[in-house]
Coordinates of C-alpha atoms in Angstrom, one line a residue:
Y1 CA 6.7 10.4 -8.1
L2 CA 7.1 13.2 -5.9
G3 CA 10.5 13.7 -7.5
V4 CA 8.9 13.6 -11.1
G5 CA 6.5 16.5 -10.2
A6 CA 9.3 18.5 -8.7
M7 CA 11.6 17.9 -11.9
V8 CA 8.9 19.1 -14.1
V9 CA 8.3 22.2 -12.3
G10 CA 11.8 22.8 -12.0
G11 CA 13.1 22.1 -15.5
L12 CA 10.2 24.6 -16.6
W13 CA 11.2 27.1 -14.1
A14 CA 14.8 27.0 -15.4
L15 CA 13.5 27.5 -19.0
I16 CA 11.4 30.5 -18.1
N17 CA 14.3 31.7 -16.2
L18 CA 16.4 31.7 -19.3
L19 CA 14.3 32.6 -22.1
G20 CA 15.6 36.1 -22.2
P21 CA 19.4 35.1 -22.5
V22 CA 18.4 32.4 -25.1
K23 CA 16.5 35.0 -27.4
R24 CA 19.6 37.4 -27.1
G25 CA 21.8 34.6 -28.2
I26 CA 20.1 33.6 -31.3
A27 CA 19.8 37.1 -32.2
S28 CA 23.3 37.7 -31.8
G29 CA 24.2 34.4 -33.4
F30 CA 22.4 35.5 -36.6
A31 CA 23.5 39.4 -36.3
A32 CA 27.3 38.3 -36.3
Y33 CA 27.1 37.1 -39.9
S34 CA 24.4 39.3 -41.4
S35 CA 25.2 41.1 -44.4
S36 CA 23.8 44.2 -43.0
N37 CA 26.2 44.2 -40.0
P38 CA 29.2 46.3 -41.0
D39 CA 31.5 44.6 -38.5
A40 CA 30.5 40.9 -39.8
G41 CA 33.9 40.4 -41.7
S42 CA 36.0 42.1 -39.1
L43 CA 35.3 40.0 -35.9
P44 CA 38.7 39.1 -34.1
R45 CA 39.6 35.2 -34.4
T46 CA 38.6 34.4 -30.9
E47 CA 34.8 35.5 -31.6
L48 CA 34.7 33.6 -34.9
D49 CA 31.9 31.0 -34.2
M50 CA 30.3 28.5 -36.7
N51 CA 28.2 30.3 -39.3
M52 CA 24.5 30.0 -38.2
K53 CA 23.2 28.8 -41.4
W54 CA 25.4 25.9 -41.3
V55 CA 24.3 25.1 -37.8
L56 CA 20.9 25.1 -39.1
V57 CA 21.8 22.9 -42.1
C58 CA 23.5 20.4 -39.7
T59 CA 20.5 20.7 -37.3
G60 CA 18.2 19.6 -40.3
L61 CA 20.5 17.0 -41.5
S62 CA 20.6 15.2 -38.2
V63 CA 16.8 15.1 -37.8
I64 CA 16.6 12.5 -40.6
P65 CA 18.4 9.4 -39.0
I66 CA 16.4 10.3 -35.7
F67 CA 13.2 10.4 -37.7
A68 CA 14.3 7.0 -39.5
V69 CA 14.8 5.4 -35.8
Y70 CA 11.3 6.7 -34.7
Q71 CA 9.7 5.4 -37.7
I72 CA 11.4 2.0 -37.2
I73 CA 9.8 1.8 -33.7
V74 CA 5.9 3.1 -34.3
Q75 CA 5.6 2.1 -37.9
Q76 CA 3.5 5.3 -38.2
V77 CA 4.9 8.3 -40.3
A78 CA 2.5 11.0 -38.7
V79 CA 3.4 10.2 -35.3
S80 CA 7.1 9.8 -36.2
L81 CA 7.1 13.2 -37.7
T82 CA 5.3 14.6 -34.3
M83 CA 8.1 12.6 -32.4
A84 CA 10.9 14.4 -34.4
A85 CA 9.2 17.6 -34.0
I86 CA 8.9 17.3 -30.2
M87 CA 12.4 16.1 -30.0
L88 CA 13.4 19.1 -32.3
I89 CA 11.9 21.9 -30.3
A90 CA 12.5 20.4 -26.7
G91 CA 16.1 19.5 -27.6
F92 CA 16.5 23.1 -28.7
F93 CA 15.2 25.1 -25.7
F94 CA 16.5 22.8 -23.1
A95 CA 20.0 22.5 -25.0
A96 CA 20.1 26.3 -24.5
V97 CA 19.1 26.1 -20.7
A98 CA 21.5 23.2 -20.0
G99 CA 24.6 25.0 -21.9
Y100 CA 23.6 28.3 -20.2
M101 CA 23.4 26.8 -16.7
A102 CA 26.8 24.7 -17.4
G103 CA 28.4 27.7 -18.6
L104 CA 27.6 30.0 -16.1
V105 CA 27.7 27.9 -12.8
G106 CA 29.4 24.5 -14.1
S107 CA 28.5 21.1 -15.3
S108 CA 27.4 20.0 -11.8
N109 CA 24.4 22.2 -12.4
N110 CA 23.1 21.1 -15.7
P111 CA 19.6 20.3 -15.4
I112 CA 19.5 17.0 -17.4
S113 CA 17.1 15.3 -15.2
G114 CA 14.7 18.1 -15.1
V115 CA 14.3 18.8 -18.8
T116 CA 14.4 15.0 -19.7
I117 CA 11.6 14.2 -17.5
A118 CA 9.5 17.2 -18.3
T119 CA 10.0 16.1 -22.0
L120 CA 9.2 12.7 -21.3
L121 CA 6.2 13.7 -19.4
F122 CA 4.8 15.8 -22.1
T123 CA 5.8 13.4 -25.2
S124 CA 4.1 10.5 -23.3
L125 CA 0.7 12.4 -22.9
L126 CA 0.8 13.4 -26.5
L127 CA 1.9 10.2 -27.6
L128 CA -1.0 8.6 -25.5
A129 CA -3.5 10.9 -27.5
L130 CA -2.1 9.5 -31.0
L131 CA -1.4 5.7 -30.3
G132 CA -3.9 5.0 -27.4
T133 CA -3.5 3.3 -23.9
D134 CA -3.1 -0.2 -25.7
S135 CA 0.0 0.9 -27.7
A136 CA 2.9 -1.6 -27.1
V137 CA 5.5 0.9 -28.4
G138 CA 4.2 4.0 -26.6
P139 CA 6.2 4.1 -23.7
A140 CA 9.5 3.1 -25.7
A141 CA 8.7 6.0 -28.4
A142 CA 8.3 8.5 -25.6
I143 CA 11.6 7.4 -24.0
F144 CA 13.5 7.7 -27.4
V145 CA 12.2 11.3 -27.6
G146 CA 13.4 11.8 -23.9
A147 CA 16.8 10.2 -24.7
V148 CA 17.7 12.5 -27.4
V149 CA 16.9 15.3 -25.3
A150 CA 18.9 14.0 -22.7
C151 CA 21.9 13.7 -24.6
A152 CA 21.4 17.1 -26.3
A153 CA 21.3 18.6 -23.0
A154 CA 24.5 16.8 -21.7
I155 CA 26.2 17.5 -24.9
S156 CA 25.2 21.3 -24.7
G157 CA 26.7 21.4 -21.2
D158 CA 30.0 19.9 -22.1
T159 CA 30.2 22.0 -25.3
M160 CA 29.6 25.4 -23.2
Q161 CA 32.4 24.3 -20.7
D162 CA 34.8 23.4 -23.6
L163 CA 34.1 26.8 -25.2
K164 CA 34.6 28.6 -22.1
A165 CA 37.9 26.9 -21.4
G166 CA 38.8 27.8 -24.9
Y167 CA 38.1 31.5 -24.5
I168 CA 40.2 31.6 -21.7
L169 CA 43.0 30.1 -23.8
G170 CA 42.6 32.1 -26.7
A171 CA 41.0 29.4 -28.9
T172 CA 38.9 30.1 -32.2
P173 CA 35.4 28.9 -31.4
W174 CA 34.2 27.7 -34.8
R175 CA 37.3 25.3 -34.6
Q176 CA 36.4 24.0 -31.4
Q177 CA 32.9 23.6 -32.5
V178 CA 33.9 21.4 -35.5
A179 CA 35.7 19.4 -33.1
E180 CA 32.9 18.9 -31.3
F181 CA 31.1 17.6 -34.1
V182 CA 34.0 14.9 -34.7
G183 CA 34.1 14.2 -31.1
V184 CA 30.3 13.2 -30.7
I185 CA 30.0 11.0 -33.8
A186 CA 33.4 9.1 -32.9
A187 CA 32.0 8.8 -29.2
A188 CA 28.9 7.2 -30.7
F189 CA 30.8 4.5 -32.0
V190 CA 32.7 3.9 -28.7
M191 CA 30.0 4.1 -26.3
S192 CA 27.6 1.7 -28.1
P193 CA 29.8 -1.4 -27.4
V194 CA 30.7 -0.2 -23.7
L195 CA 27.1 0.0 -23.1
F196 CA 26.3 -3.6 -24.4
L197 CA 29.3 -4.9 -22.5
L198 CA 27.9 -3.5 -19.3
Q199 CA 24.4 -4.6 -20.0
E200 CA 25.7 -8.1 -21.0
R201 CA 28.0 -8.5 -17.8
Y202 CA 26.1 -6.8 -15.1
G203 CA 22.7 -5.7 -16.5
I204 CA 21.6 -1.9 -16.3
G205 CA 18.5 -0.8 -14.1
T206 CA 17.9 -4.4 -12.9
A207 CA 17.4 -5.8 -9.4
D208 CA 21.0 -7.1 -9.1
G209 CA 22.6 -4.8 -11.8
L210 CA 24.0 -1.6 -12.0
A211 CA 21.8 0.9 -10.5
A212 CA 20.3 3.6 -13.2
P213 CA 17.9 5.6 -10.9
Q214 CA 17.4 8.2 -13.9
A215 CA 16.6 5.4 -16.5
T216 CA 14.1 3.8 -13.9
L217 CA 12.5 7.0 -13.2
M218 CA 12.0 7.6 -17.2
A219 CA 10.6 4.1 -17.4
S220 CA 8.1 4.6 -14.6
V221 CA 7.1 7.8 -16.0
A222 CA 6.4 6.1 -19.3
T223 CA 4.9 3.2 -18.6
G224 CA 2.7 4.9 -16.0
V225 CA 1.3 7.3 -18.3
F226 CA 0.2 4.5 -20.8
G227 CA -1.0 2.2 -18.2
S228 CA -3.0 4.7 -16.3
G229 CA -1.1 3.8 -13.4
L230 CA 0.6 6.9 -12.9
P231 CA 0.0 8.6 -9.4
W232 CA -1.0 11.9 -10.4
T233 CA -1.6 13.3 -6.9
M234 CA 1.9 12.4 -5.9
V235 CA 3.3 13.9 -9.2
Q236 CA 1.0 17.1 -8.2
I237 CA 2.3 17.2 -4.6
G238 CA 5.9 17.2 -6.1
G239 CA 5.0 20.0 -8.2
V240 CA 3.8 22.1 -5.3
I241 CA 6.8 20.9 -3.3
A242 CA 9.0 22.5 -6.0
V243 CA 6.8 25.8 -6.1
L244 CA 7.4 26.1 -2.5
L245 CA 11.1 25.3 -2.9
I246 CA 11.5 28.2 -5.6
I247 CA 9.9 30.7 -3.3
L248 CA 12.1 29.7 -0.5
D249 CA 15.0 29.8 -2.7
K250 CA 14.1 33.5 -3.9
T251 CA 13.6 34.5 -0.4
L252 CA 17.1 33.1 0.8
E253 CA 18.6 34.8 -2.2
A254 CA 17.2 38.4 -1.3
R255 CA 18.4 38.0 2.1
G256 CA 22.0 37.0 0.9
A257 CA 21.9 33.7 2.7
E258 CA 25.0 31.4 2.7
F259 CA 22.7 28.1 2.0
R260 CA 20.1 28.1 -0.9
T261 CA 17.4 25.5 -2.0
P262 CA 18.0 25.1 -5.7
V263 CA 14.9 23.2 -6.8
L264 CA 16.2 20.8 -9.2
A265 CA 19.0 19.8 -6.7
V266 CA 16.3 18.8 -4.2
A267 CA 14.3 17.2 -6.7
V268 CA 17.1 14.9 -7.5
G269 CA 17.5 14.1 -3.9
I270 CA 13.8 13.4 -3.7
Y271 CA 13.9 10.4 -6.2
L272 CA 17.5 9.1 -6.1
P273 CA 17.6 6.1 -4.0
I274 CA 18.9 6.8 -0.4
E275 CA 21.9 4.7 -0.5
L276 CA 23.1 7.5 -3.3
S277 CA 21.5 10.6 -2.0
S278 CA 23.1 9.8 1.7
S279 CA 26.7 9.3 0.2
I280 CA 26.2 12.6 -1.7
F281 CA 25.1 14.3 1.5
I282 CA 28.1 12.8 3.5
G283 CA 30.4 14.0 0.7
G284 CA 29.1 17.7 0.9
I285 CA 29.8 17.7 4.6
I286 CA 32.9 16.7 4.4
A287 CA 34.0 19.6 1.6
W288 CA 31.9 22.0 3.7
I289 CA 33.8 21.2 7.0
A290 CA 37.0 21.1 4.9
S291 CA 36.4 24.5 3.2
R292 CA 35.4 26.1 6.6
R293 CA 38.4 24.9 8.8
L294 CA 40.9 25.9 6.1
G295 CA 39.3 29.2 5.4
S296 CA 39.5 29.2 1.6
R297 CA 37.9 27.7 -1.6
Q298 CA 40.9 25.9 -2.7
P299 CA 40.0 22.9 -0.6
A300 CA 36.8 22.7 -2.2
Q301 CA 38.5 22.8 -5.8
T302 CA 40.9 20.2 -4.6
G303 CA 38.1 18.0 -3.4
L304 CA 36.4 18.3 -6.7
L305 CA 39.3 17.2 -8.5
F306 CA 40.1 14.3 -6.1
A307 CA 36.4 13.3 -6.6
S308 CA 36.3 13.3 -10.4
G309 CA 39.3 11.1 -10.3
L310 CA 37.6 8.7 -7.8
I311 CA 34.3 8.6 -10.3
T312 CA 36.5 8.2 -13.4
G313 CA 38.8 5.5 -11.9
E314 CA 35.6 3.7 -10.7
A315 CA 34.0 3.7 -14.1
L316 CA 37.0 2.5 -16.0
I317 CA 37.9 -0.3 -13.4
G318 CA 34.1 -1.4 -14.1
I319 CA 34.6 -1.7 -17.7
L320 CA 38.0 -3.3 -17.5
L321 CA 36.8 -6.1 -15.1
A322 CA 33.7 -6.7 -17.4
L323 CA 35.9 -7.3 -20.4
P324 CA 37.5 -10.6 -19.0
I325 CA 34.4 -11.6 -17.3
V326 CA 32.3 -11.3 -20.5
L327 CA 35.1 -12.6 -23.0
G328 CA 35.9 -15.4 -20.4
Q329 CA 32.2 -16.2 -19.6
V330 CA 32.9 -16.4 -15.7
S331 CA 30.9 -14.9 -12.9
S332 CA 34.0 -12.9 -11.2
V333 CA 37.5 -11.7 -11.8
F334 CA 38.3 -13.2 -8.3
S335 CA 36.7 -16.6 -9.1
G336 CA 38.7 -19.5 -9.6
D337 CA 37.2 -19.9 -13.3
M338 CA 39.1 -16.7 -14.0
F339 CA 42.6 -18.2 -13.4
E340 CA 41.5 -21.2 -15.2
V341 CA 40.7 -18.9 -18.3
F342 CA 44.0 -17.1 -17.8
A343 CA 46.1 -20.5 -17.2
G344 CA 44.2 -21.6 -20.7
T345 CA 42.8 -24.7 -19.0
E346 CA 39.2 -23.7 -19.9

């Protein structure tokens, strides 16, 4: 819960820092295709984004199915409309924050956890006032709003990296943006069965299943707000810690220090299980030592690519191992039952 408070303050701090760039980006997007702009029709191919009007139309259309999902959950039109409005506003601003951070620094600096927790806490408090403490659907409804915002922030960071790479290669932005639409829709049909498969075999967020610290944190916040069990004192202390970290980080930045204390990174370390944060810490030390000893940044980039392969390989192997286990209804691919399945004797 210290991490919750730090995450909320960190997410809001990121939003405050980026209000100016977000405002300028929106204004330039509308101005690029304005009829009063004499250069609107003479932009080079590499500067042609999707028309902002079509972006708004697609955004409006996407709200309809999300509202329908909310309505299925809460069965109250007014509450579903409120949820959709929160999702739209928070998703817009936090997607802008996530996209800007990922485009400027990299995907590893995408503050998804911070913006999701901030949205979830605000949504839970608002739904608490609308539905009451005895609502059975309140926590789930809040998580559904937070989940949409989390997806928006994740896709925003990914899209910004794609557009940045496309700019370097000389791609046409609007074509990339259309491809992003197609990619998101196609991925939705692939991700669902994969997640169901992992849930069926391992369990997600359970004691003996796959670790899901962010999801566990979201569930704790939502149920804590509605069950009056959220330790607000710990949340407030976490917020104070975040404020102190921000002050320290700005001081180190002013002094040109090599090491910094980014508030969202520290907040993630507060709530992650020790077995995960200790591994991340060890990996960071290895990367730092390699970079210092070889005297260039290339080792860090090589380590990043190597680590990306490890992460991707581990995820793919987990899915491939889950397939025969679920289809063959056995406990392990290394058990005798699995060999009987392959031999056709079971």
